[in-house]
Tab-separated table of C-alpha atoms and ligand atoms in Angstrom:
chain	number	residue	atom	x	y	z
A	150	MET	CA	0.000	0.000	0.000
A	151	LYS	CA	3.011	2.315	-0.279
A	152	GLY	CA	4.038	4.618	-3.116
A	153	ILE	CA	2.467	6.951	-5.630
A	154	PHE	CA	-1.333	6.937	-5.830
A	155	THR	CA	-3.210	9.041	-8.368
A	156	ALA	CA	-6.331	10.788	-7.080
A	157	LEU	CA	-8.298	9.755	-10.125
A	158	ILE	CA	-9.850	12.555	-12.154
A	159	GLY	CA	-13.497	12.010	-13.155
A	160	ALA	CA	-14.813	11.826	-16.712
A	161	PHE	CA	-18.309	13.134	-17.411
A	162	ASP	CA	-20.259	14.027	-20.518
A	163	GLU	CA	-22.101	17.309	-21.180
A	164	GLN	CA	-25.216	15.883	-19.459
A	165	GLY	CA	-23.194	15.088	-16.328
A	166	GLN	CA	-23.316	11.340	-16.921
A	167	ILE	CA	-20.250	9.155	-16.383
A	168	ASN	CA	-18.183	8.825	-19.541
A	169	GLU	CA	-17.279	5.152	-19.095
A	170	LYS	CA	-14.931	4.958	-22.050
A	171	GLY	CA	-13.076	8.053	-20.863
A	172	LEU	CA	-12.863	6.799	-17.285
A	173	ARG	CA	-11.374	3.516	-18.499
A	174	GLU	CA	-8.839	5.453	-20.579
A	175	ILE	CA	-7.812	7.515	-17.541
A	176	VAL	CA	-7.306	4.352	-15.499
A	177	ARG	CA	-5.234	2.767	-18.286
A	178	TYR	CA	-3.163	5.935	-18.739
A	179	ASN	CA	-2.263	6.027	-15.058
A	180	ILE	CA	-1.367	2.343	-14.992
A	181	ASP	CA	0.314	1.901	-18.386
A	182	HIS	CA	1.988	5.278	-18.938
A	183	SER	CA	2.531	6.719	-15.460
A	184	LYS	CA	3.006	3.330	-13.773
A	185	VAL	CA	1.568	4.529	-10.486
A	186	ASP	CA	1.284	2.159	-7.546
A	187	GLY	CA	-2.374	2.785	-6.947
A	188	LEU	CA	-5.505	4.807	-7.550
A	189	TYR	CA	-7.554	6.834	-5.069
A	190	VAL	CA	-11.089	6.611	-6.377
A	191	ASN	CA	-13.943	9.086	-5.807
A	192	GLY	CA	-11.900	11.657	-3.948
A	193	SER	CA	-12.220	15.406	-4.383
A	194	THR	CA	-10.503	15.057	-7.754
A	195	GLY	CA	-13.134	12.557	-8.880
A	196	GLU	CA	-15.830	15.211	-8.147
A	197	ASN	CA	-17.205	12.702	-5.641
A	198	PHE	CA	-19.257	15.210	-3.709
A	199	LEU	CA	-21.235	16.073	-6.856
A	200	LEU	CA	-22.309	12.468	-7.503
A	201	SER	CA	-25.380	10.418	-6.570
A	202	THR	CA	-24.916	7.090	-4.773
A	203	PRO	CA	-25.571	5.033	-7.952
A	204	GLN	CA	-23.036	7.164	-9.838
A	205	LYS	CA	-20.406	6.648	-7.138
A	206	LYS	CA	-21.023	2.890	-7.317
A	207	LYS	CA	-20.721	2.928	-11.080
A	208	VAL	CA	-17.330	4.696	-10.867
A	209	PHE	CA	-16.111	2.170	-8.295
A	210	GLU	CA	-17.243	-0.705	-10.528
A	211	ILE	CA	-15.706	0.627	-13.740
A	212	VAL	CA	-12.359	1.401	-12.102
A	213	LYS	CA	-12.119	-2.010	-10.443
A	214	ASP	CA	-13.141	-3.744	-13.647
A	215	GLU	CA	-10.467	-1.870	-15.634
A	216	ALA	CA	-7.667	-2.022	-13.064
A	217	GLY	CA	-8.271	-5.544	-11.792
A	218	GLN	CA	-5.327	-6.542	-9.606
A	219	GLU	CA	-2.794	-4.404	-11.509
A	220	VAL	CA	-2.538	-1.645	-8.901
A	221	LYS	CA	-3.797	-1.022	-5.372
A	222	LEU	CA	-7.185	0.662	-5.114
A	223	ILE	CA	-8.439	2.949	-2.348
A	224	ALA	CA	-12.165	3.756	-2.276
A	225	GLN	CA	-13.103	7.143	-0.838
A	226	VAL	CA	-16.520	6.478	0.720
A	227	GLY	CA	-16.846	9.456	3.050
A	228	SER	CA	-20.178	11.237	3.108
A	229	LEU	CA	-22.231	13.406	5.439
A	230	ASN	CA	-24.809	10.648	5.143
A	231	LEU	CA	-23.348	7.920	7.334
A	232	GLU	CA	-25.656	5.286	5.863
A	233	GLU	CA	-24.325	6.110	2.408
A	234	SER	CA	-20.734	5.766	3.673
A	235	ILE	CA	-21.509	2.351	5.126
A	236	GLU	CA	-23.298	1.250	1.955
A	237	LEU	CA	-20.332	2.321	-0.183
A	238	ALA	CA	-17.840	0.778	2.243
A	239	LYS	CA	-19.620	-2.579	1.962
A	240	PHE	CA	-19.979	-2.254	-1.792
A	241	THR	CA	-16.313	-1.494	-2.453
A	242	THR	CA	-15.055	-4.075	0.033
A	243	GLU	CA	-17.074	-6.711	-1.831
A	244	LEU	CA	-15.663	-5.426	-5.121
A	245	GLY	CA	-12.170	-6.084	-3.750
A	246	TYR	CA	-10.872	-2.572	-3.006
A	247	ASP	CA	-7.662	-2.814	-0.984
A	248	ALA	CA	-8.568	-0.023	1.410
A	249	LEU	CA	-11.288	2.461	2.238
A	250	SER	CA	-10.820	6.127	2.895
A	251	ALA	CA	-13.336	8.601	4.274
A	252	VAL	CA	-13.159	12.351	4.496
A	253	THR	CA	-13.721	13.723	7.989
A	254	PRO	CA	-17.398	14.752	8.212
A	255	PHE	CA	-17.744	18.435	7.367
A	256	TYR	CA	-20.187	21.375	7.040
A	257	TYR	CA	-21.750	20.990	10.500
A	258	LYS	CA	-19.157	21.634	13.139
A	259	PHE	CA	-18.870	18.048	14.368
A	260	ASP	CA	-16.907	17.565	17.566
A	261	PHE	CA	-14.153	14.987	17.798
A	262	GLU	CA	-16.358	12.350	19.494
A	263	GLU	CA	-18.733	12.571	16.560
A	264	ILE	CA	-15.884	12.224	14.077
A	265	LYS	CA	-14.484	9.209	15.894
A	266	ASP	CA	-17.919	7.579	16.069
A	267	TYR	CA	-18.316	8.093	12.318
A	268	TYR	CA	-15.158	6.119	11.507
A	269	ASN	CA	-15.904	3.422	14.049
A	270	ALA	CA	-19.482	3.057	12.766
A	271	ILE	CA	-18.252	2.501	9.191
A	272	LEU	CA	-15.584	0.037	10.294
A	273	GLU	CA	-17.955	-2.007	12.467
A	274	GLU	CA	-19.776	-2.954	9.288
A	275	VAL	CA	-16.892	-3.990	7.033
A	276	ASP	CA	-13.777	-6.096	7.044
A	277	ASN	CA	-11.403	-3.606	5.455
A	278	GLN	CA	-8.788	-1.053	6.414
A	279	MET	CA	-9.428	2.698	6.548
A	280	ILE	CA	-7.230	5.630	5.548
A	281	VAL	CA	-8.536	8.782	7.250
A	282	TYR	CA	-8.860	11.617	4.726
A	283	SER	CA	-7.797	14.790	6.512
A	284	ILE	CA	-8.102	17.991	4.486
A	285	PRO	CA	-8.646	20.863	6.932
A	286	ALA	CA	-8.672	23.607	4.261
A	287	LEU	CA	-11.858	22.159	2.739
A	288	THR	CA	-13.516	20.604	5.790
A	289	GLY	CA	-12.541	23.001	8.582
A	290	VAL	CA	-11.638	19.909	10.664
A	291	ASN	CA	-8.206	20.246	12.286
A	292	MET	CA	-7.216	17.221	14.355
A	293	ASN	CA	-4.267	17.237	16.718
A	294	LEU	CA	-1.794	14.497	17.557
A	295	GLU	CA	-3.827	13.175	20.481
A	296	GLN	CA	-6.954	12.986	18.376
A	297	PHE	CA	-5.130	11.034	15.684
A	298	ARG	CA	-3.905	8.735	18.468
A	299	GLU	CA	-7.496	8.095	19.529
A	300	LEU	CA	-8.570	7.363	15.964
A	301	PHE	CA	-5.612	5.047	15.433
A	302	GLU	CA	-6.648	3.017	18.501
A	303	ASN	CA	-9.047	1.336	16.090
A	304	GLU	CA	-6.682	-1.153	14.435
A	305	LYS	CA	-8.655	-1.030	11.214
A	306	ILE	CA	-7.619	2.614	10.820
A	307	THR	CA	-4.277	1.981	9.204
A	308	GLY	CA	-3.322	5.432	7.990
A	309	VAL	CA	-4.060	8.987	6.999
A	310	LYS	CA	-4.093	10.969	3.806
A	311	PHE	CA	-2.563	14.133	5.151
A	312	THR	CA	-3.592	17.048	2.953
A	313	ALA	CA	-2.289	19.957	4.996
A	314	PRO	CA	0.767	22.197	4.983
A	315	ASP	CA	1.475	21.471	8.673
A	316	PHE	CA	4.916	19.874	8.697
A	317	PHE	CA	5.189	20.075	12.487
A	318	LEU	CA	2.139	17.833	12.859
A	319	LEU	CA	3.315	15.601	10.009
A	320	GLU	CA	6.647	15.013	11.756
A	321	ARG	CA	4.908	14.339	15.081
A	322	LEU	CA	2.584	11.821	13.408
A	323	ARG	CA	5.471	10.074	11.653
A	324	HIS	CA	7.420	9.799	14.866
A	325	ALA	CA	4.465	8.670	16.975
A	326	PHE	CA	2.993	6.139	14.527
A	327	PRO	CA	5.796	4.451	12.590
A	328	GLU	CA	3.505	1.518	11.753
A	329	LYS	CA	0.680	3.622	10.238
A	330	LEU	CA	0.534	4.591	6.558
A	331	ILE	CA	0.980	8.312	5.997
A	332	TYR	CA	0.231	9.686	2.548
A	333	SER	CA	1.030	13.253	1.605
A	334	GLY	CA	-1.883	15.023	-0.098
A	335	PHE	CA	-0.384	18.222	-1.481
A	336	ASP	CA	1.615	17.489	-4.634
A	337	GLU	CA	3.457	20.814	-4.448
A	338	MET	CA	4.829	19.741	-1.022
A	339	LEU	CA	5.796	16.195	-1.956
A	340	LEU	CA	9.514	16.742	-1.383
A	341	PRO	CA	9.362	18.084	2.206
A	342	ALA	CA	6.771	15.448	3.093
A	343	SER	CA	8.991	12.724	1.604
A	344	VAL	CA	11.959	13.932	3.640
A	345	LEU	CA	9.835	13.507	6.764
A	346	GLY	CA	9.332	9.853	5.917
A	347	ILE	CA	5.852	9.502	4.423
A	348	ASP	CA	4.884	6.114	3.000
A	349	GLY	CA	3.375	7.517	-0.141
A	350	ALA	CA	1.458	10.326	-1.764
A	351	ILE	CA	-2.020	10.746	-3.218
A	352	GLY	CA	-2.359	13.542	-5.751
A	353	SER	CA	-4.551	15.034	-8.446
A	354	THR	CA	-1.667	16.265	-10.587
A	355	PHE	CA	-0.276	12.710	-10.741
A	356	ASN	CA	-2.913	12.208	-13.465
A	357	LEU	CA	-0.474	14.268	-15.563
A	358	ASN	CA	2.784	13.997	-13.717
A	359	GLY	CA	2.885	10.565	-12.083
A	360	VAL	CA	6.291	9.688	-13.494
A	361	LYS	CA	8.022	12.755	-12.075
A	362	ALA	CA	6.147	12.487	-8.780
A	363	ARG	CA	7.710	9.055	-8.285
A	364	GLU	CA	11.156	10.478	-9.100
A	365	ILE	CA	10.721	13.202	-6.451
A	366	PHE	CA	9.554	10.669	-3.858
A	367	GLU	CA	12.312	8.167	-4.602
A	368	SER	CA	15.116	10.759	-4.906
A	369	ALA	CA	14.170	12.155	-1.508
A	370	GLN	CA	14.071	8.672	-0.003
A	371	LYS	CA	17.553	7.981	-1.372
A	372	GLY	CA	18.823	11.294	0.005
A	373	ASP	CA	19.470	12.810	-3.416
A	374	LEU	CA	18.049	16.156	-2.382
A	375	GLU	CA	19.639	18.143	-5.190
A	376	LYS	CA	17.796	16.081	-7.772
A	377	ALA	CA	14.575	16.067	-5.731
A	378	ARG	CA	14.628	19.863	-5.386
A	379	LYS	CA	15.176	20.349	-9.105
A	380	LEU	CA	12.261	18.024	-9.901
A	381	GLN	CA	9.984	19.632	-7.317
A	382	LYS	CA	10.813	23.079	-8.723
A	383	GLU	CA	9.916	21.956	-12.247
A	384	THR	CA	6.770	20.309	-10.896
A	385	ASN	CA	5.728	23.393	-8.977
A	386	ASP	CA	6.152	25.603	-12.057
A	387	MET	CA	3.704	23.266	-13.762
A	388	ILE	CA	1.325	23.078	-10.768
A	389	SER	CA	1.274	26.902	-10.492
A	390	ASP	CA	0.159	27.132	-14.108
A	391	VAL	CA	-2.399	24.358	-13.675
A	392	LEU	CA	-3.880	25.983	-10.552
A	393	SER	CA	-4.018	29.410	-12.212
A	394	ASN	CA	-5.942	27.892	-15.135
A	395	GLY	CA	-8.437	25.868	-13.027
A	396	LEU	CA	-7.243	22.593	-11.487
A	397	TYR	CA	-9.718	19.964	-12.649
A	398	GLN	CA	-10.544	21.621	-15.977
A	399	THR	CA	-6.854	21.823	-16.844
A	400	ILE	CA	-6.062	18.235	-15.859
A	401	LYS	CA	-8.895	17.065	-18.140
A	402	GLU	CA	-7.872	19.279	-21.046
A	403	VAL	CA	-4.198	18.278	-20.853
A	404	LEU	CA	-5.235	14.614	-20.799
A	405	LYS	CA	-7.329	15.226	-23.917
A	406	VAL	CA	-4.272	16.654	-25.694
A	407	ARG	CA	-2.603	13.316	-24.877
A	408	GLY	CA	-5.488	11.398	-26.405
A	409	VAL	CA	-7.213	10.479	-23.139
A	410	ASP	CA	-10.917	11.346	-23.234
A	411	ALA	CA	-11.291	12.894	-19.775
A	412	GLY	CA	-14.627	14.561	-20.589
A	413	VAL	CA	-15.826	17.685	-18.790
A	414	CYS	CA	-16.576	18.681	-15.194
A	415	ARG	CA	-19.980	18.068	-13.614
A	416	LYS	CA	-22.163	21.015	-12.778
A	417	PRO	CA	-22.117	23.192	-10.749
A	418	MET	CA	-18.437	23.082	-11.764
A	419	LYS	CA	-17.835	24.886	-15.017
A	420	SER	CA	-16.428	23.163	-18.045
A	421	ALA	CA	-13.228	24.599	-19.512
A	422	THR	CA	-13.559	27.767	-21.593
A	423	GLU	CA	-11.786	28.252	-24.931
A	424	SER	CA	-8.996	30.198	-23.224
A	425	GLN	CA	-8.550	27.498	-20.549
A	426	ILE	CA	-8.384	24.851	-23.272
A	427	LYS	CA	-5.772	26.885	-25.125
A	428	PHE	CA	-3.645	27.386	-22.017
A	429	ALA	CA	-3.912	23.678	-21.176
A	430	ALA	CA	-2.391	22.879	-24.570
A	431	GLU	CA	0.422	25.338	-23.794
A	432	ILE	CA	1.005	23.631	-20.420
A	433	GLN	CA	1.327	20.284	-22.186
A	434	LYS	CA	3.905	21.735	-24.612
A	435	LYS	CA	5.826	23.718	-22.022
A	436	TYR	CA	6.231	21.010	-19.372
A	437	PHE	CA	5.703	17.662	-21.016
A	438	GLU	CA	7.123	17.753	-24.563
B	631	NAY	C1	-8.528	14.047	-3.605
B	631	NAY	O1	-9.317	13.612	-2.762
B	631	NAY	O2	-8.726	13.891	-4.807
B	631	NAY	C2	-7.375	14.795	-3.118
B	631	NAY	O3	-7.454	15.419	-2.072
B	631	NAY	C3	-6.112	14.747	-3.864
B	631	NAY	C4	-5.136	15.731	-3.333
B	631	NAY	C5	-5.336	17.047	-4.021
B	631	NAY	N1	-6.176	17.886	-3.225
B	631	NAY	C6	-7.231	18.551	-3.749
B	631	NAY	C7	-8.075	19.276	-2.777
B	631	NAY	O4	-7.485	18.584	-4.933
B	631	NAY	O5	-3.440	16.720	-5.290
B	631	NAY	C8	-3.993	17.618	-4.369
B	631	NAY	C9	-4.071	19.007	-4.968
B	631	NAY	O6	-5.022	19.052	-5.999
B	631	NAY	C10	-2.732	19.455	-5.541
B	631	NAY	O7	-1.749	19.355	-4.573
B	631	NAY	C11	-2.817	20.890	-6.083
B	631	NAY	O8	-2.969	21.797	-5.039
Protein backbone atom coordinates (compact mmCIF):
# COMPACT_ATOMS: atom_id res chain seq x y z
CA MET A 1 0.00 0.00 0.00
CA LYS A 2 3.01 2.32 -0.28
CA GLY A 3 4.04 4.62 -3.12
CA ILE A 4 2.47 6.95 -5.63
CA PHE A 5 -1.33 6.94 -5.83
CA THR A 6 -3.21 9.04 -8.37
CA ALA A 7 -6.33 10.79 -7.08
CA LEU A 8 -8.30 9.75 -10.13
CA ILE A 9 -9.85 12.56 -12.15
CA GLY A 10 -13.50 12.01 -13.16
CA ALA A 11 -14.81 11.83 -16.71
CA PHE A 12 -18.31 13.13 -17.41
CA ASP A 13 -20.26 14.03 -20.52
CA GLU A 14 -22.10 17.31 -21.18
CA GLN A 15 -25.22 15.88 -19.46
CA GLY A 16 -23.19 15.09 -16.33
CA GLN A 17 -23.32 11.34 -16.92
CA ILE A 18 -20.25 9.16 -16.38
CA ASN A 19 -18.18 8.83 -19.54
CA GLU A 20 -17.28 5.15 -19.09
CA LYS A 21 -14.93 4.96 -22.05
CA GLY A 22 -13.08 8.05 -20.86
CA LEU A 23 -12.86 6.80 -17.29
CA ARG A 24 -11.37 3.52 -18.50
CA GLU A 25 -8.84 5.45 -20.58
CA ILE A 26 -7.81 7.52 -17.54
CA VAL A 27 -7.31 4.35 -15.50
CA ARG A 28 -5.23 2.77 -18.29
CA TYR A 29 -3.16 5.94 -18.74
CA ASN A 30 -2.26 6.03 -15.06
CA ILE A 31 -1.37 2.34 -14.99
CA ASP A 32 0.31 1.90 -18.39
CA HIS A 33 1.99 5.28 -18.94
CA SER A 34 2.53 6.72 -15.46
CA LYS A 35 3.01 3.33 -13.77
CA VAL A 36 1.57 4.53 -10.49
CA ASP A 37 1.28 2.16 -7.55
CA GLY A 38 -2.37 2.79 -6.95
CA LEU A 39 -5.51 4.81 -7.55
CA TYR A 40 -7.55 6.83 -5.07
CA VAL A 41 -11.09 6.61 -6.38
CA ASN A 42 -13.94 9.09 -5.81
CA GLY A 43 -11.90 11.66 -3.95
CA SER A 44 -12.22 15.41 -4.38
CA THR A 45 -10.50 15.06 -7.75
CA GLY A 46 -13.13 12.56 -8.88
CA GLU A 47 -15.83 15.21 -8.15
CA ASN A 48 -17.21 12.70 -5.64
CA PHE A 49 -19.26 15.21 -3.71
CA LEU A 50 -21.23 16.07 -6.86
CA LEU A 51 -22.31 12.47 -7.50
CA SER A 52 -25.38 10.42 -6.57
CA THR A 53 -24.92 7.09 -4.77
CA PRO A 54 -25.57 5.03 -7.95
CA GLN A 55 -23.04 7.16 -9.84
CA LYS A 56 -20.41 6.65 -7.14
CA LYS A 57 -21.02 2.89 -7.32
CA LYS A 58 -20.72 2.93 -11.08
CA VAL A 59 -17.33 4.70 -10.87
CA PHE A 60 -16.11 2.17 -8.29
CA GLU A 61 -17.24 -0.70 -10.53
CA ILE A 62 -15.71 0.63 -13.74
CA VAL A 63 -12.36 1.40 -12.10
CA LYS A 64 -12.12 -2.01 -10.44
CA ASP A 65 -13.14 -3.74 -13.65
CA GLU A 66 -10.47 -1.87 -15.63
CA ALA A 67 -7.67 -2.02 -13.06
CA GLY A 68 -8.27 -5.54 -11.79
CA GLN A 69 -5.33 -6.54 -9.61
CA GLU A 70 -2.79 -4.40 -11.51
CA VAL A 71 -2.54 -1.65 -8.90
CA LYS A 72 -3.80 -1.02 -5.37
CA LEU A 73 -7.19 0.66 -5.11
CA ILE A 74 -8.44 2.95 -2.35
CA ALA A 75 -12.17 3.76 -2.28
CA GLN A 76 -13.10 7.14 -0.84
CA VAL A 77 -16.52 6.48 0.72
CA GLY A 78 -16.85 9.46 3.05
CA SER A 79 -20.18 11.24 3.11
CA LEU A 80 -22.23 13.41 5.44
CA ASN A 81 -24.81 10.65 5.14
CA LEU A 82 -23.35 7.92 7.33
CA GLU A 83 -25.66 5.29 5.86
CA GLU A 84 -24.32 6.11 2.41
CA SER A 85 -20.73 5.77 3.67
CA ILE A 86 -21.51 2.35 5.13
CA GLU A 87 -23.30 1.25 1.96
CA LEU A 88 -20.33 2.32 -0.18
CA ALA A 89 -17.84 0.78 2.24
CA LYS A 90 -19.62 -2.58 1.96
CA PHE A 91 -19.98 -2.25 -1.79
CA THR A 92 -16.31 -1.49 -2.45
CA THR A 93 -15.06 -4.07 0.03
CA GLU A 94 -17.07 -6.71 -1.83
CA LEU A 95 -15.66 -5.43 -5.12
CA GLY A 96 -12.17 -6.08 -3.75
CA TYR A 97 -10.87 -2.57 -3.01
CA ASP A 98 -7.66 -2.81 -0.98
CA ALA A 99 -8.57 -0.02 1.41
CA LEU A 100 -11.29 2.46 2.24
CA SER A 101 -10.82 6.13 2.90
CA ALA A 102 -13.34 8.60 4.27
CA VAL A 103 -13.16 12.35 4.50
CA THR A 104 -13.72 13.72 7.99
CA PRO A 105 -17.40 14.75 8.21
CA PHE A 106 -17.74 18.44 7.37
CA TYR A 107 -20.19 21.38 7.04
CA TYR A 108 -21.75 20.99 10.50
CA LYS A 109 -19.16 21.63 13.14
CA PHE A 110 -18.87 18.05 14.37
CA ASP A 111 -16.91 17.57 17.57
CA PHE A 112 -14.15 14.99 17.80
CA GLU A 113 -16.36 12.35 19.49
CA GLU A 114 -18.73 12.57 16.56
CA ILE A 115 -15.88 12.22 14.08
CA LYS A 116 -14.48 9.21 15.89
CA ASP A 117 -17.92 7.58 16.07
CA TYR A 118 -18.32 8.09 12.32
CA TYR A 119 -15.16 6.12 11.51
CA ASN A 120 -15.90 3.42 14.05
CA ALA A 121 -19.48 3.06 12.77
CA ILE A 122 -18.25 2.50 9.19
CA LEU A 123 -15.58 0.04 10.29
CA GLU A 124 -17.96 -2.01 12.47
CA GLU A 125 -19.78 -2.95 9.29
CA VAL A 126 -16.89 -3.99 7.03
CA ASP A 127 -13.78 -6.10 7.04
CA ASN A 128 -11.40 -3.61 5.46
CA GLN A 129 -8.79 -1.05 6.41
CA MET A 130 -9.43 2.70 6.55
CA ILE A 131 -7.23 5.63 5.55
CA VAL A 132 -8.54 8.78 7.25
CA TYR A 133 -8.86 11.62 4.73
CA SER A 134 -7.80 14.79 6.51
CA ILE A 135 -8.10 17.99 4.49
CA PRO A 136 -8.65 20.86 6.93
CA ALA A 137 -8.67 23.61 4.26
CA LEU A 138 -11.86 22.16 2.74
CA THR A 139 -13.52 20.60 5.79
CA GLY A 140 -12.54 23.00 8.58
CA VAL A 141 -11.64 19.91 10.66
CA ASN A 142 -8.21 20.25 12.29
CA MET A 143 -7.22 17.22 14.35
CA ASN A 144 -4.27 17.24 16.72
CA LEU A 145 -1.79 14.50 17.56
CA GLU A 146 -3.83 13.18 20.48
CA GLN A 147 -6.95 12.99 18.38
CA PHE A 148 -5.13 11.03 15.68
CA ARG A 149 -3.91 8.73 18.47
CA GLU A 150 -7.50 8.09 19.53
CA LEU A 151 -8.57 7.36 15.96
CA PHE A 152 -5.61 5.05 15.43
CA GLU A 153 -6.65 3.02 18.50
CA ASN A 154 -9.05 1.34 16.09
CA GLU A 155 -6.68 -1.15 14.43
CA LYS A 156 -8.66 -1.03 11.21
CA ILE A 157 -7.62 2.61 10.82
CA THR A 158 -4.28 1.98 9.20
CA GLY A 159 -3.32 5.43 7.99
CA VAL A 160 -4.06 8.99 7.00
CA LYS A 161 -4.09 10.97 3.81
CA PHE A 162 -2.56 14.13 5.15
CA THR A 163 -3.59 17.05 2.95
CA ALA A 164 -2.29 19.96 5.00
CA PRO A 165 0.77 22.20 4.98
CA ASP A 166 1.47 21.47 8.67
CA PHE A 167 4.92 19.87 8.70
CA PHE A 168 5.19 20.08 12.49
CA LEU A 169 2.14 17.83 12.86
CA LEU A 170 3.32 15.60 10.01
CA GLU A 171 6.65 15.01 11.76
CA ARG A 172 4.91 14.34 15.08
CA LEU A 173 2.58 11.82 13.41
CA ARG A 174 5.47 10.07 11.65
CA HIS A 175 7.42 9.80 14.87
CA ALA A 176 4.47 8.67 16.97
CA PHE A 177 2.99 6.14 14.53
CA PRO A 178 5.80 4.45 12.59
CA GLU A 179 3.51 1.52 11.75
CA LYS A 180 0.68 3.62 10.24
CA LEU A 181 0.53 4.59 6.56
CA ILE A 182 0.98 8.31 6.00
CA TYR A 183 0.23 9.69 2.55
CA SER A 184 1.03 13.25 1.61
CA GLY A 185 -1.88 15.02 -0.10
CA PHE A 186 -0.38 18.22 -1.48
CA ASP A 187 1.61 17.49 -4.63
CA GLU A 188 3.46 20.81 -4.45
CA MET A 189 4.83 19.74 -1.02
CA LEU A 190 5.80 16.20 -1.96
CA LEU A 191 9.51 16.74 -1.38
CA PRO A 192 9.36 18.08 2.21
CA ALA A 193 6.77 15.45 3.09
CA SER A 194 8.99 12.72 1.60
CA VAL A 195 11.96 13.93 3.64
CA LEU A 196 9.84 13.51 6.76
CA GLY A 197 9.33 9.85 5.92
CA ILE A 198 5.85 9.50 4.42
CA ASP A 199 4.88 6.11 3.00
CA GLY A 200 3.38 7.52 -0.14
CA ALA A 201 1.46 10.33 -1.76
CA ILE A 202 -2.02 10.75 -3.22
CA GLY A 203 -2.36 13.54 -5.75
CA SER A 204 -4.55 15.03 -8.45
CA THR A 205 -1.67 16.26 -10.59
CA PHE A 206 -0.28 12.71 -10.74
CA ASN A 207 -2.91 12.21 -13.46
CA LEU A 208 -0.47 14.27 -15.56
CA ASN A 209 2.78 14.00 -13.72
CA GLY A 210 2.89 10.57 -12.08
CA VAL A 211 6.29 9.69 -13.49
CA LYS A 212 8.02 12.76 -12.07
CA ALA A 213 6.15 12.49 -8.78
CA ARG A 214 7.71 9.05 -8.28
CA GLU A 215 11.16 10.48 -9.10
CA ILE A 216 10.72 13.20 -6.45
CA PHE A 217 9.55 10.67 -3.86
CA GLU A 218 12.31 8.17 -4.60
CA SER A 219 15.12 10.76 -4.91
CA ALA A 220 14.17 12.16 -1.51
CA GLN A 221 14.07 8.67 0.00
CA LYS A 222 17.55 7.98 -1.37
CA GLY A 223 18.82 11.29 0.01
CA ASP A 224 19.47 12.81 -3.42
CA LEU A 225 18.05 16.16 -2.38
CA GLU A 226 19.64 18.14 -5.19
CA LYS A 227 17.80 16.08 -7.77
CA ALA A 228 14.57 16.07 -5.73
CA ARG A 229 14.63 19.86 -5.39
CA LYS A 230 15.18 20.35 -9.10
CA LEU A 231 12.26 18.02 -9.90
CA GLN A 232 9.98 19.63 -7.32
CA LYS A 233 10.81 23.08 -8.72
CA GLU A 234 9.92 21.96 -12.25
CA THR A 235 6.77 20.31 -10.90
CA ASN A 236 5.73 23.39 -8.98
CA ASP A 237 6.15 25.60 -12.06
CA MET A 238 3.70 23.27 -13.76
CA ILE A 239 1.33 23.08 -10.77
CA SER A 240 1.27 26.90 -10.49
CA ASP A 241 0.16 27.13 -14.11
CA VAL A 242 -2.40 24.36 -13.68
CA LEU A 243 -3.88 25.98 -10.55
CA SER A 244 -4.02 29.41 -12.21
CA ASN A 245 -5.94 27.89 -15.13
CA GLY A 246 -8.44 25.87 -13.03
CA LEU A 247 -7.24 22.59 -11.49
CA TYR A 248 -9.72 19.96 -12.65
CA GLN A 249 -10.54 21.62 -15.98
CA THR A 250 -6.85 21.82 -16.84
CA ILE A 251 -6.06 18.24 -15.86
CA LYS A 252 -8.90 17.07 -18.14
CA GLU A 253 -7.87 19.28 -21.05
CA VAL A 254 -4.20 18.28 -20.85
CA LEU A 255 -5.24 14.61 -20.80
CA LYS A 256 -7.33 15.23 -23.92
CA VAL A 257 -4.27 16.65 -25.69
CA ARG A 258 -2.60 13.32 -24.88
CA GLY A 259 -5.49 11.40 -26.41
CA VAL A 260 -7.21 10.48 -23.14
CA ASP A 261 -10.92 11.35 -23.23
CA ALA A 262 -11.29 12.89 -19.77
CA GLY A 263 -14.63 14.56 -20.59
CA VAL A 264 -15.83 17.68 -18.79
CA CYS A 265 -16.58 18.68 -15.19
CA ARG A 266 -19.98 18.07 -13.61
CA LYS A 267 -22.16 21.02 -12.78
CA PRO A 268 -22.12 23.19 -10.75
CA MET A 269 -18.44 23.08 -11.76
CA LYS A 270 -17.83 24.89 -15.02
CA SER A 271 -16.43 23.16 -18.05
CA ALA A 272 -13.23 24.60 -19.51
CA THR A 273 -13.56 27.77 -21.59
CA GLU A 274 -11.79 28.25 -24.93
CA SER A 275 -9.00 30.20 -23.22
CA GLN A 276 -8.55 27.50 -20.55
CA ILE A 277 -8.38 24.85 -23.27
CA LYS A 278 -5.77 26.88 -25.13
CA PHE A 279 -3.64 27.39 -22.02
CA ALA A 280 -3.91 23.68 -21.18
CA ALA A 281 -2.39 22.88 -24.57
CA GLU A 282 0.42 25.34 -23.79
CA ILE A 283 1.00 23.63 -20.42
CA GLN A 284 1.33 20.28 -22.19
CA LYS A 285 3.90 21.74 -24.61
CA LYS A 286 5.83 23.72 -22.02
CA TYR A 287 6.23 21.01 -19.37
CA PHE A 288 5.70 17.66 -21.02
CA GLU A 289 7.12 17.75 -24.56
C1 LIG B 1 -8.53 14.05 -3.60
O1 LIG B 1 -9.32 13.61 -2.76
O2 LIG B 1 -8.73 13.89 -4.81
C2 LIG B 1 -7.37 14.80 -3.12
O3 LIG B 1 -7.45 15.42 -2.07
C3 LIG B 1 -6.11 14.75 -3.86
C4 LIG B 1 -5.14 15.73 -3.33
C5 LIG B 1 -5.34 17.05 -4.02
N1 LIG B 1 -6.18 17.89 -3.22
C6 LIG B 1 -7.23 18.55 -3.75
C7 LIG B 1 -8.07 19.28 -2.78
O4 LIG B 1 -7.49 18.58 -4.93
O5 LIG B 1 -3.44 16.72 -5.29
C8 LIG B 1 -3.99 17.62 -4.37
C9 LIG B 1 -4.07 19.01 -4.97
O6 LIG B 1 -5.02 19.05 -6.00
C10 LIG B 1 -2.73 19.46 -5.54
O7 LIG B 1 -1.75 19.35 -4.57
C11 LIG B 1 -2.82 20.89 -6.08
O8 LIG B 1 -2.97 21.80 -5.04
